[in-house]
CSV table of C-alpha atoms in Angstrom, one decimal:
chain,number,residue,atom,x,y,z
A,266,MET,CA,0.0,0.0,0.0
A,267,SER,CA,2.8,2.4,0.9
A,268,THR,CA,4.6,1.5,-2.4
A,269,THR,CA,1.4,2.4,-4.3
A,270,ILE,CA,1.1,5.8,-2.6
A,271,ASP,CA,4.8,6.6,-3.3
A,272,ASP,CA,4.4,5.6,-6.9
A,273,LEU,CA,1.4,7.9,-7.3
A,274,ALA,CA,3.3,10.8,-5.7
A,275,VAL,CA,6.2,10.3,-8.0
A,276,ARG,CA,3.9,10.2,-11.0
A,277,SER,CA,2.2,13.3,-9.8
A,278,ARG,CA,5.4,15.2,-9.4
A,279,LEU,CA,6.6,13.9,-12.8
A,280,GLY,CA,3.3,15.0,-14.4
A,281,ARG,CA,3.6,18.5,-12.9
A,282,ARG,CA,7.2,18.8,-14.2
A,283,ILE,CA,6.1,17.7,-17.7
A,284,VAL,CA,3.3,20.3,-17.7
A,285,ARG,CA,5.7,23.0,-16.5
A,286,LEU,CA,8.1,22.0,-19.2
A,287,LEU,CA,5.4,22.0,-21.8
A,288,LEU,CA,4.2,25.4,-20.6
A,289,ILE,CA,7.7,26.8,-20.7
A,290,ALA,CA,8.3,25.3,-24.2
A,291,GLY,CA,5.0,26.7,-25.4
A,292,ALA,CA,5.7,30.1,-24.0
A,293,SER,CA,9.2,30.0,-25.5
A,294,LEU,CA,7.8,29.0,-28.8
A,295,ALA,CA,5.2,31.7,-28.7
A,296,VAL,CA,7.8,34.3,-27.8
A,297,LEU,CA,10.0,33.0,-30.6
A,298,LEU,CA,7.2,33.1,-33.1
A,299,LEU,CA,6.2,36.6,-32.0
A,300,ALA,CA,9.9,37.6,-32.3
A,301,LEU,CA,10.1,36.1,-35.8
A,302,TRP,CA,6.8,37.7,-36.8
A,303,ALA,CA,8.2,41.1,-35.5
A,304,VAL,CA,11.5,40.6,-37.4
A,305,LEU,CA,9.6,39.5,-40.5
A,306,ARG,CA,7.3,42.5,-40.2
A,307,VAL,CA,10.3,44.9,-39.9
A,308,ALA,CA,12.1,43.1,-42.8
A,309,LEU,CA,9.1,43.3,-45.1
A,310,LEU,CA,8.1,46.8,-44.1
A,311,PRO,CA,7.8,48.7,-47.4
A,312,GLN,CA,9.6,52.0,-47.9
A,313,THR,CA,7.6,55.1,-48.6
A,314,GLY,CA,6.0,54.8,-52.0
A,315,GLU,CA,7.3,51.3,-52.6
A,316,TRP,CA,5.1,48.6,-54.2
A,317,ALA,CA,3.4,46.8,-51.3
A,318,THR,CA,0.8,44.1,-50.7
A,319,THR,CA,-1.0,42.7,-47.6
A,320,LEU,CA,-0.2,39.3,-46.2
A,321,GLY,CA,-2.6,37.5,-43.8
A,322,ARG,CA,-5.8,38.8,-42.3
A,323,GLY,CA,-7.1,40.4,-39.2
A,324,PRO,CA,-4.7,41.5,-36.4
A,325,LEU,CA,-1.8,39.4,-37.9
A,326,ALA,CA,-2.0,41.1,-41.3
A,327,VAL,CA,1.4,42.4,-42.5
A,328,ARG,CA,1.9,45.1,-45.0
A,329,ALA,CA,4.8,43.8,-47.1
A,330,SER,CA,7.2,45.2,-49.8
A,331,VAL,CA,6.7,43.2,-53.0
A,332,PRO,CA,10.3,43.7,-54.1
A,333,GLN,CA,11.5,42.4,-50.7
A,334,LEU,CA,9.1,39.4,-51.0
A,335,VAL,CA,10.5,38.5,-54.4
A,336,TRP,CA,14.1,38.9,-53.1
A,337,LEU,CA,13.4,36.6,-50.1
A,338,ALA,CA,11.7,34.0,-52.4
A,339,THR,CA,14.8,33.8,-54.6
A,340,THR,CA,17.1,33.3,-51.6
A,341,PRO,CA,18.3,29.7,-51.8
A,342,TRP,CA,17.3,28.6,-48.2
A,343,VAL,CA,13.8,30.2,-48.6
A,344,GLY,CA,13.3,28.9,-52.1
A,345,GLU,CA,13.9,25.3,-50.9
A,346,ARG,CA,11.1,25.6,-48.4
A,347,LEU,CA,8.7,27.1,-51.0
A,348,ASP,CA,9.2,24.3,-53.4
A,349,GLY,CA,5.9,22.4,-53.9
A,350,LEU,CA,3.8,25.0,-52.1
A,351,THR,CA,0.5,25.9,-53.7
A,352,LEU,CA,-1.1,29.3,-53.1
A,353,PRO,CA,-4.6,30.7,-54.1
A,354,SER,CA,-4.6,33.9,-56.2
A,355,ARG,CA,-6.8,35.9,-58.5
A,356,LEU,CA,-4.9,34.4,-61.5
A,357,GLY,CA,-5.6,30.9,-60.4
A,358,PRO,CA,-3.8,28.4,-58.1
A,359,LEU,CA,-0.1,29.2,-58.1
A,360,ARG,CA,2.3,26.3,-57.6
A,361,LEU,CA,5.8,27.2,-56.6
A,362,GLY,CA,8.9,25.3,-57.6
A,363,ARG,CA,12.6,25.6,-57.6
A,364,VAL,CA,15.4,24.8,-60.0
A,365,PRO,CA,18.8,24.4,-58.3
A,366,ALA,CA,21.8,26.6,-59.3
A,367,GLY,CA,23.8,25.3,-62.2
A,368,VAL,CA,20.8,23.7,-64.0
A,369,GLU,CA,19.6,26.8,-65.9
A,370,GLY,CA,22.3,29.2,-64.9
A,371,ASP,CA,24.6,30.2,-62.0
A,372,ALA,CA,21.7,31.3,-59.8
A,373,PRO,CA,18.8,29.1,-58.5
A,374,VAL,CA,15.4,29.7,-60.3
A,375,LEU,CA,12.1,30.2,-58.6
A,376,THR,CA,9.2,29.0,-60.8
A,377,VAL,CA,5.5,30.1,-60.4
A,378,HIS,CA,3.2,27.8,-62.3
A,379,CYS,CA,-0.5,28.6,-62.9
A,380,GLU,CA,-2.9,26.1,-64.6
A,381,PRO,CA,-5.4,27.3,-65.8
A,382,CYS,CA,-4.5,30.9,-65.5
A,383,THR,CA,-6.5,34.2,-66.0
A,384,LEU,CA,-4.1,37.0,-66.9
A,385,PRO,CA,-5.0,40.7,-66.7
A,386,LEU,CA,-4.8,42.7,-69.9
A,387,PRO,CA,-4.5,46.5,-70.5
A,388,PRO,CA,-7.9,48.1,-71.1
A,389,ALA,CA,-6.6,49.3,-74.5
A,390,LEU,CA,-6.7,45.8,-75.9
A,391,GLY,CA,-10.5,45.5,-75.6
A,392,GLN,CA,-10.9,42.9,-73.0
A,393,PRO,CA,-10.0,42.8,-69.3
A,394,THR,CA,-8.4,39.3,-69.0
A,395,LEU,CA,-7.0,36.5,-71.1
A,396,ARG,CA,-7.5,32.9,-70.0
A,397,VAL,CA,-4.7,30.5,-70.9
A,398,PRO,CA,-4.4,26.7,-70.3
A,399,ALA,CA,-1.2,27.3,-68.4
A,400,ALA,CA,1.4,29.9,-67.6
A,401,GLN,CA,4.8,29.7,-65.9
A,402,LEU,CA,7.1,32.5,-64.8
A,403,ALA,CA,10.7,31.7,-64.0
A,404,ILE,CA,12.6,34.2,-61.8
A,405,SER,CA,16.2,34.4,-60.9
A,406,ARG,CA,18.5,37.1,-59.5
A,407,ASP,CA,20.6,39.1,-61.9
A,408,GLY,CA,23.0,41.0,-59.7
A,409,MET,CA,22.1,42.8,-56.5
A,410,GLN,CA,18.7,44.4,-57.4
A,411,HIS,CA,17.8,43.0,-60.8
A,412,LEU,CA,15.9,40.0,-62.0
A,413,LYS,CA,15.6,37.9,-65.1
A,414,GLY,CA,13.8,34.9,-66.3
A,415,ALA,CA,11.4,33.3,-68.8
A,416,LEU,CA,7.7,33.5,-69.4
A,417,LEU,CA,5.9,30.5,-70.8
A,418,LEU,CA,2.3,30.6,-72.1
A,419,GLY,CA,0.5,27.5,-73.0
A,420,VAL,CA,-1.5,27.3,-76.2
A,421,GLU,CA,-4.5,25.1,-76.9
A,422,GLY,CA,-3.6,22.2,-79.1
A,423,PRO,CA,-5.2,21.7,-82.5
A,424,ASP,CA,-8.9,20.7,-82.3
A,425,GLU,CA,-10.6,18.1,-84.4
A,426,GLY,CA,-11.6,20.6,-87.1
A,427,LEU,CA,-8.0,21.6,-87.6
A,428,ARG,CA,-6.9,18.0,-87.9
A,429,GLN,CA,-9.5,17.3,-90.5
A,430,ALA,CA,-8.9,20.4,-92.5
A,431,GLN,CA,-5.1,20.4,-92.4
A,432,PRO,CA,-4.0,16.8,-91.4
A,433,GLU,CA,-0.5,17.5,-92.6
A,434,ARG,CA,0.0,20.2,-89.9
A,435,GLU,CA,-0.9,18.0,-86.9
A,436,THR,CA,2.6,16.8,-86.1
A,437,ASP,CA,4.0,20.3,-86.7
A,438,ARG,CA,1.4,21.9,-84.4
A,439,SER,CA,2.0,19.3,-81.6
A,440,ARG,CA,5.6,20.6,-81.3
A,441,ARG,CA,4.5,24.2,-80.9
A,442,THR,CA,2.2,24.4,-77.9
A,443,VAL,CA,4.1,27.0,-75.8
A,444,ILE,CA,4.9,30.6,-76.6
A,445,SER,CA,8.0,31.6,-74.7
A,446,ALA,CA,9.6,34.9,-73.9
A,447,ARG,CA,12.7,36.1,-72.0
A,448,TRP,CA,12.4,39.0,-69.6
A,449,GLN,CA,14.6,41.3,-67.5
A,450,ALA,CA,13.7,43.7,-64.7
A,451,ARG,CA,15.7,46.4,-63.0
A,452,ARG,CA,14.8,48.1,-59.7
A,453,ALA,CA,13.3,51.5,-60.4
A,454,GLY,CA,11.2,53.7,-58.2
A,455,PRO,CA,8.6,51.7,-56.2
A,456,GLY,CA,9.1,48.5,-58.2
A,457,TRP,CA,10.7,47.5,-61.5
A,458,GLN,CA,11.1,48.5,-65.1
A,459,ALA,CA,10.8,45.3,-67.1
A,460,THR,CA,11.3,44.4,-70.7
A,461,VAL,CA,9.8,41.2,-72.3
A,462,ASP,CA,10.9,39.9,-75.7
A,463,TRP,CA,9.0,37.2,-77.6
A,464,PRO,CA,11.0,36.0,-80.6
A,465,ALA,CA,9.4,35.4,-84.0
A,466,THR,CA,6.5,32.9,-83.4
A,467,PRO,CA,4.1,31.5,-85.9
A,468,ALA,CA,1.1,33.8,-86.2
A,469,ARG,CA,-1.3,30.8,-85.9
A,470,ASP,CA,0.1,30.2,-82.4
A,471,TRP,CA,-0.6,33.7,-81.3
A,472,LEU,CA,-4.1,33.5,-82.6
A,473,ALA,CA,-4.7,30.2,-80.8
A,474,LEU,CA,-3.4,31.9,-77.6
A,475,LEU,CA,-5.4,35.1,-77.8
A,476,ALA,CA,-8.6,33.7,-79.2
A,477,PRO,CA,-8.7,29.9,-78.8
A,478,GLY,CA,-12.5,29.9,-79.6
A,479,LEU,CA,-12.1,31.3,-83.1
A,480,PRO,CA,-13.9,28.8,-85.4
A,481,GLU,CA,-11.9,30.1,-88.4
A,482,LEU,CA,-8.7,28.5,-87.0
A,483,ALA,CA,-10.1,25.1,-88.0
A,484,VAL,CA,-10.1,26.0,-91.7
A,485,ALA,CA,-7.9,28.9,-92.3
A,486,HIS,CA,-4.3,28.5,-93.6
A,487,VAL,CA,-2.3,31.2,-91.7
A,488,GLU,CA,1.2,32.1,-92.7
A,489,GLY,CA,3.7,34.5,-91.2
A,490,THR,CA,5.3,35.2,-87.8
A,491,VAL,CA,4.9,37.7,-85.0
A,492,ALA,CA,7.6,38.9,-82.7
A,493,LEU,CA,6.8,41.2,-79.8
A,494,HIS,CA,8.7,43.6,-77.5
A,495,ALA,CA,7.1,44.9,-74.3
A,496,ASP,CA,8.2,47.6,-71.8
A,497,LEU,CA,6.4,47.4,-68.5
A,498,THR,CA,6.4,49.5,-65.3
A,499,LEU,CA,5.6,47.5,-62.2
A,500,PRO,CA,3.5,48.3,-60.4
A,501,PRO,CA,1.4,50.1,-63.1
A,502,PRO,CA,1.5,53.9,-62.4
A,503,ALA,CA,-1.6,55.7,-61.1
A,504,GLU,CA,-1.4,58.0,-64.1
A,505,GLY,CA,-0.2,57.1,-67.6
A,506,PRO,CA,-0.3,53.7,-69.3
A,507,GLY,CA,2.8,52.0,-67.8
A,508,TRP,CA,3.3,49.7,-70.8
A,509,ARG,CA,4.4,49.8,-74.4
A,510,LEU,CA,4.0,47.1,-77.1
A,511,VAL,CA,6.1,47.0,-80.3
A,512,PRO,CA,5.0,44.1,-82.6
A,513,ARG,CA,7.0,43.0,-85.6
A,514,ILE,CA,4.9,41.1,-88.2
A,515,GLU,CA,6.4,39.3,-91.2
A,516,GLY,CA,4.8,37.4,-94.0
A,517,LEU,CA,1.3,37.5,-92.6
A,518,ALA,CA,-1.2,36.0,-95.0
A,519,VAL,CA,-4.5,34.0,-94.7
A,520,SER,CA,-6.4,31.9,-97.1
A,521,GLY,CA,-9.2,29.3,-97.0
A,522,LEU,CA,-12.0,31.4,-95.5
A,523,GLY,CA,-14.1,31.7,-98.7
A,524,THR,CA,-14.2,35.5,-98.9
A,525,GLU,CA,-14.4,35.2,-102.7
A,526,SER,CA,-18.2,34.5,-102.2
A,527,TRP,CA,-18.6,38.1,-101.0
A,528,ALA,CA,-18.5,39.2,-104.6
A,529,ARG,CA,-21.8,37.4,-105.2
A,530,ALA,CA,-23.4,38.2,-101.9
A,531,GLN,CA,-26.8,40.0,-101.9
A,532,THR,CA,-26.8,43.3,-99.8
A,533,SER,CA,-29.8,44.8,-98.1
A,534,CYS,CA,-28.4,48.3,-98.9
A,535,GLY,CA,-29.6,48.2,-102.5
A,536,ARG,CA,-27.5,48.3,-105.6
A,537,THR,CA,-24.6,50.8,-105.8
A,538,PRO,CA,-23.2,51.1,-109.4
A,539,PRO,CA,-19.4,50.7,-109.5
A,540,LEU,CA,-17.7,54.0,-109.0
A,541,PRO,CA,-14.4,54.7,-110.9
A,542,ALA,CA,-11.2,55.1,-108.9
A,543,ARG,CA,-10.9,58.7,-110.0
A,544,HIS,CA,-14.4,59.6,-108.7
A,545,TRP,CA,-14.4,62.2,-105.9
A,546,LEU,CA,-16.3,60.0,-103.5
A,547,THR,CA,-13.9,57.1,-104.0
A,548,ARG,CA,-10.9,59.4,-103.4
A,549,ALA,CA,-12.5,61.1,-100.4
A,550,VAL,CA,-13.4,57.8,-98.8
A,551,LEU,CA,-9.8,56.5,-99.2
A,552,ALA,CA,-8.6,59.9,-97.8
A,553,ALA,CA,-10.9,59.6,-94.8
A,554,GLU,CA,-10.6,55.9,-94.0
A,555,ASP,CA,-7.5,54.3,-95.4
A,556,GLN,CA,-4.9,56.5,-97.0
A,557,ARG,CA,-2.4,53.6,-97.6
A,558,PHE,CA,-5.1,51.3,-99.0
A,559,TYR,CA,-3.1,50.4,-102.1
A,560,GLU,CA,0.1,49.9,-100.1
A,561,HIS,CA,-0.8,47.4,-97.4
A,562,THR,CA,-1.9,43.7,-97.6
A,563,GLY,CA,-5.0,44.0,-95.5
A,564,TYR,CA,-3.6,45.5,-92.3
A,565,ASP,CA,-1.6,48.7,-91.9
A,566,PRO,CA,1.4,48.3,-89.5
A,567,GLU,CA,1.8,52.1,-89.3
A,568,GLU,CA,-1.8,52.7,-88.3
A,569,LEU,CA,-1.7,49.7,-86.0
A,570,ALA,CA,1.2,51.2,-84.1
A,571,ALA,CA,-0.5,54.6,-84.0
A,572,SER,CA,-3.7,53.0,-82.6
A,573,LEU,CA,-1.8,51.1,-80.0
A,574,GLN,CA,-0.1,54.3,-78.9
A,575,ALA,CA,-3.4,56.3,-78.8
A,576,ASN,CA,-5.2,53.6,-76.9
A,577,ARG,CA,-2.3,53.1,-74.5
A,578,GLN,CA,-2.3,56.8,-73.7
A,579,ALA,CA,-6.1,56.9,-73.3
A,580,GLY,CA,-6.2,53.6,-71.2
A,581,ALA,CA,-9.1,52.4,-73.4
A,582,ILE,CA,-10.0,51.8,-77.0
A,583,ARG,CA,-10.2,55.2,-78.7
A,584,ARG,CA,-8.8,54.4,-82.1
A,585,GLY,CA,-9.5,51.3,-84.1
A,586,GLY,CA,-6.8,51.3,-86.7
A,587,SER,CA,-8.8,49.2,-89.1
A,588,THR,CA,-8.1,49.3,-92.8
A,589,LEU,CA,-10.8,49.5,-95.4
A,590,SER,CA,-10.4,45.7,-95.9
A,591,GLN,CA,-10.9,45.2,-92.1
A,592,GLN,CA,-13.9,47.4,-92.1
A,593,LEU,CA,-15.4,45.4,-94.9
A,594,ALA,CA,-14.8,42.2,-93.0
A,595,LYS,CA,-16.5,43.8,-90.0
A,596,LEU,CA,-19.5,44.6,-92.1
A,597,MET,CA,-19.7,41.2,-93.7
A,598,VAL,CA,-18.9,38.8,-90.8
A,599,ALA,CA,-17.2,40.1,-87.7
A,600,GLY,CA,-19.8,42.5,-86.2
A,601,GLY,CA,-19.2,45.8,-84.4
A,602,GLU,CA,-18.1,44.8,-80.8
A,603,ARG,CA,-14.8,46.3,-79.8
A,604,GLN,CA,-13.4,43.0,-78.5
A,605,LEU,CA,-10.0,41.3,-79.1
A,606,GLU,CA,-11.6,38.2,-80.6
A,607,ARG,CA,-13.7,40.2,-83.0
A,608,LYS,CA,-10.7,42.2,-84.1
A,609,LEU,CA,-8.7,39.1,-84.8
A,610,ARG,CA,-11.6,37.6,-86.9
A,611,GLU,CA,-11.8,40.9,-88.7
A,612,LEU,CA,-8.0,40.6,-89.5
A,613,LEU,CA,-8.3,37.1,-90.7
A,614,TYR,CA,-11.1,37.8,-93.2
A,615,ALA,CA,-9.4,41.0,-94.3
A,616,LEU,CA,-6.2,39.2,-95.2
A,617,ASP,CA,-8.1,36.5,-96.9
A,618,ALA,CA,-10.1,39.0,-98.9
A,619,GLU,CA,-7.0,40.8,-100.1
A,620,GLN,CA,-5.9,37.5,-101.8
A,621,SER,CA,-9.3,36.3,-103.1
A,622,LEU,CA,-10.9,39.6,-104.1
A,623,GLY,CA,-8.2,42.2,-104.8
A,624,LYS,CA,-8.2,45.9,-104.0
A,625,GLY,CA,-10.7,47.0,-106.7
A,626,ARG,CA,-13.4,44.6,-105.6
A,627,ILE,CA,-12.9,45.3,-101.9
A,628,LEU,CA,-13.3,49.0,-102.5
A,629,GLN,CA,-16.5,48.6,-104.4
A,630,LEU,CA,-17.9,46.2,-101.8
A,631,TYR,CA,-17.2,48.7,-99.1
A,632,LEU,CA,-18.9,51.5,-100.9
A,633,ALA,CA,-21.9,49.3,-101.5
A,634,ASN,CA,-22.2,48.3,-97.8
A,635,ALA,CA,-20.8,51.1,-95.7
A,636,PRO,CA,-23.2,52.6,-93.1
A,637,TRP,CA,-24.2,56.2,-93.2
A,638,GLY,CA,-26.4,56.5,-90.1
A,639,VAL,CA,-30.2,56.2,-89.9
A,640,ASP,CA,-33.0,58.3,-91.4
A,641,ALA,CA,-35.7,60.1,-89.4
A,642,GLN,CA,-37.7,56.9,-89.2
A,643,GLY,CA,-34.8,55.0,-87.7
A,644,ARG,CA,-34.0,53.0,-90.9
A,645,LEU,CA,-30.4,52.2,-91.7
A,646,VAL,CA,-28.9,54.2,-94.5
A,647,CYS,CA,-26.2,52.1,-96.1
A,648,GLY,CA,-24.4,52.0,-99.4
A,649,ALA,CA,-23.1,55.0,-101.3
A,650,GLU,CA,-26.0,55.1,-103.7
A,651,ALA,CA,-28.6,55.1,-100.8
A,652,ALA,CA,-26.6,57.7,-98.9
A,653,ALA,CA,-26.3,60.0,-101.9
A,654,ARG,CA,-30.0,59.9,-102.5
A,655,HIS,CA,-30.9,60.3,-98.8
A,656,TYR,CA,-28.7,63.2,-98.1
A,657,PHE,CA,-28.5,65.0,-101.4
A,658,GLY,CA,-31.3,63.6,-103.6
A,659,THR,CA,-28.9,62.5,-106.4
A,660,SER,CA,-27.1,59.4,-107.5
A,661,ALA,CA,-23.6,58.6,-106.2
A,662,ARG,CA,-22.1,59.1,-109.6
A,663,ARG,CA,-23.5,62.7,-109.8
A,664,LEU,CA,-22.2,63.8,-106.4
A,665,THR,CA,-20.3,67.1,-106.4
A,666,PRO,CA,-16.9,67.3,-104.7
A,667,ARG,CA,-18.4,69.1,-101.7
A,668,GLN,CA,-21.1,66.4,-101.4
A,669,ALA,CA,-18.6,63.6,-101.8
A,670,VAL,CA,-16.3,64.8,-99.0
A,671,THR,CA,-19.4,65.3,-96.8
A,672,LEU,CA,-20.3,61.6,-97.1
A,673,ALA,CA,-16.7,60.6,-96.6
A,674,ALA,CA,-16.4,62.7,-93.5
A,675,MET,CA,-19.4,60.9,-92.0
A,676,LEU,CA,-17.8,57.4,-92.1
A,677,HIS,CA,-15.7,57.8,-88.9
A,678,ASN,CA,-18.9,58.0,-86.8
A,679,PRO,CA,-21.9,57.6,-89.1
A,680,GLN,CA,-24.6,57.8,-86.4
A,681,LEU,CA,-23.2,60.9,-84.7
A,682,GLU,CA,-22.7,62.7,-88.0
A,683,ALA,CA,-26.2,61.7,-89.2
A,684,THR,CA,-27.7,63.2,-86.0
A,685,ARG,CA,-25.6,66.3,-86.5
A,686,TRP,CA,-26.9,66.6,-90.1
A,687,GLN,CA,-30.5,66.3,-89.1
A,688,ALA,CA,-30.0,69.0,-86.5
A,689,ARG,CA,-27.8,71.4,-88.4
A,690,GLY,CA,-27.7,70.4,-92.0
A,691,SER,CA,-24.0,69.9,-91.9
A,692,VAL,CA,-21.3,67.6,-90.5
A,693,ASP,CA,-18.3,68.4,-88.4
A,694,PRO,CA,-16.5,71.2,-90.2
A,695,ALA,CA,-13.1,70.4,-88.8
A,696,ARG,CA,-13.5,66.8,-90.1
A,697,LEU,CA,-14.6,68.1,-93.5
A,698,ARG,CA,-11.5,70.3,-93.8
A,699,TRP,CA,-9.2,67.5,-92.7
A,700,VAL,CA,-10.7,65.1,-95.3
A,701,VAL,CA,-10.3,67.7,-98.1
A,702,GLY,CA,-6.6,68.1,-97.1
A,703,GLN,CA,-6.0,64.4,-97.4
A,704,VAL,CA,-7.6,63.8,-100.8
A,705,ARG,CA,-5.0,62.9,-103.4
A,706,GLY,CA,-5.1,62.8,-107.2
A,707,VAL,CA,-7.2,65.9,-107.8
A,708,PRO,CA,-6.1,69.2,-109.3
A,709,ALA,CA,-4.8,71.7,-106.9
A,710,ARG,CA,-7.2,74.3,-108.1
A,711,GLN,CA,-10.1,72.1,-107.2
A,712,ARG,CA,-8.7,71.5,-103.7
A,713,ARG,CA,-8.1,75.2,-103.1
A,714,ALA,CA,-11.6,76.1,-104.3
A,715,LEU,CA,-13.2,73.5,-102.1
A,716,VAL,CA,-11.2,74.7,-99.0
A,717,ALA,CA,-12.3,78.3,-99.8
A,718,GLN,CA,-15.9,77.1,-100.0
A,719,LEU,CA,-15.7,75.4,-96.6
A,720,GLU,CA,-14.1,78.4,-95.0
A,721,GLU,CA,-16.9,80.6,-96.5
A,722,GLU,CA,-19.5,78.2,-95.1
A,723,ALA,CA,-17.8,78.2,-91.7
A,724,THR,CA,-17.8,82.0,-91.6
A,725,GLN,CA,-21.5,82.1,-92.6
A,726,GLN,CA,-22.4,79.5,-90.0
A,727,GLU,CA,-20.6,81.4,-87.2
A,728,ALA,CA,-22.4,84.6,-88.3
A,729,ASP,CA,-25.8,82.9,-88.3
A,730,THR,CA,-25.1,81.4,-84.8
A,731,ALA,CA,-24.1,84.7,-83.4
A,732,LEU,CA,-27.2,86.3,-84.8
A,733,ALA,CA,-29.4,83.6,-83.4
A,734,ARG,CA,-27.9,84.0,-80.0
A,735,ALA,CA,-28.4,87.7,-80.1
A,736,GLU,CA,-32.0,87.4,-81.0
A,737,SER,CA,-32.7,84.9,-78.2
A,738,ALA,CA,-30.3,86.3,-75.5
A,739,PRO,CA,-32.7,85.7,-72.5
A,740,ALA,CA,-33.2,82.1,-73.5
A,741,ALA,CA,-29.7,81.4,-74.8
A,742,ALA,CA,-28.8,79.0,-72.0
A,743,SER,CA,-31.7,76.7,-72.6
A,744,ALA,CA,-32.9,77.2,-76.2
A,745,PRO,CA,-31.4,74.7,-78.7
A,746,GLU,CA,-29.6,76.0,-81.8
A,747,PRO,CA,-32.2,76.5,-84.6
A,748,GLU,CA,-32.5,73.6,-87.0
A,749,ARG,CA,-30.9,74.3,-90.4
A,750,ALA,CA,-31.7,72.7,-93.6
A,751,PRO,CA,-28.9,71.4,-95.8
A,752,PRO,CA,-27.2,74.4,-97.6
A,753,ALA,CA,-29.4,75.4,-100.5
A,754,LEU,CA,-26.6,76.7,-102.6
A,755,LEU,CA,-24.5,73.5,-102.2
A,756,ALA,CA,-24.8,72.4,-105.8
A,757,SER,CA,-24.3,75.9,-107.3
A,758,GLN,CA,-21.2,76.5,-105.2
A,759,ASP,CA,-19.8,73.2,-106.3
A,760,ALA,CA,-20.1,74.2,-109.9
A,761,ARG,CA,-16.9,76.2,-109.7
A,762,LEU,CA,-15.0,73.1,-108.5
A,763,ARG,CA,-15.5,71.2,-111.7
């Protein structure tokens, strides 16, 4: 009995000692964790204006410097512990990996793999995100404060339609399912200034990446390559675009989409008799919509670059950059939405039409189908013949130079200009003068006479506006500008231009 009591006492003392040891160990661990958390918080504390993000939630949330996080993640002993870790994100699940030093260079490489992945796009490209089957970013240090690596973007493989339409390309396509780029980033300001370079890559692969749902990819034969250079500011600045794209396109051509059938297609716009290339309306339309029409192959690299620049500065789509061939493709098949996939469809059909129809037929089809707003009853006015009769009561062939440039000036925004015409009997005078200045292949005396006529009309309109305001001064703030009929002397004034 005594032995049993002694054993119980020993066990009790041992239990208390173990509890005390556990409490001490737990307290020590808590103190250690708090110390590590404090050290980590100090180490990750962003400098003023530095790119930062929030880690964790609630009272343990830490505001962390993004450059410092990347620097720690590329540290060998940290990278080893990140290997195999999966993190949730807005892009998709991110799986971290590590490539030891010496395998792909002198420094170890941190890999971030996302599958599938939703990548953000600049607003100027027409859609907010791009969903790709897989993406992988490789990051390694390049000196003290700089980074370098590779970006791999997965491309959907050929679908059944492509294998049936182009069986000889199946093996070739199976080897090209990834679009790769090399990148470098140097520390600058709150983050990095990065450059990304994609080498010349088959245009078909880019199309499959950017618009995998395009049904035309199953039947179209696409030739050519696209290389791309990008400059990026990370993080994106609060003001300004923060990015620049420079594409280099070579040998781009498309066939197999059947655009030759457009020549026989019936139009709801009514018949427009062919207009000769020297006609004032033909020249004015080319001046207004596509001045390099006879020089490009369906897309205009100069206009494309200018549109990218304008949209980049605006942070949204402000300039389309479409050639006349692309506009015809939009009228015939692509539709009017300003989306990336629609623009790519438009491009494919425009390139195909250039080969199957030729410049002359494309120009005549555009004139026969182009929109010129709606009439007072809300009915669409389309085709040059219908537009000439609606706005001027004459046939397209009998349009005067002044009338021709008016119709051409309306094409950049037909509905807006049609509304302006109904209210004022004229279109944007600045746009009119610009179109006249761009018309080529007409005698200089005709151009000078037309410019003088436009200036005379502008002076008269200003005088009429001032008189109307003076007559209705008390109600000037609320009364609309009086409706004006189309200029009655238009035809007679144009007589001196001939």
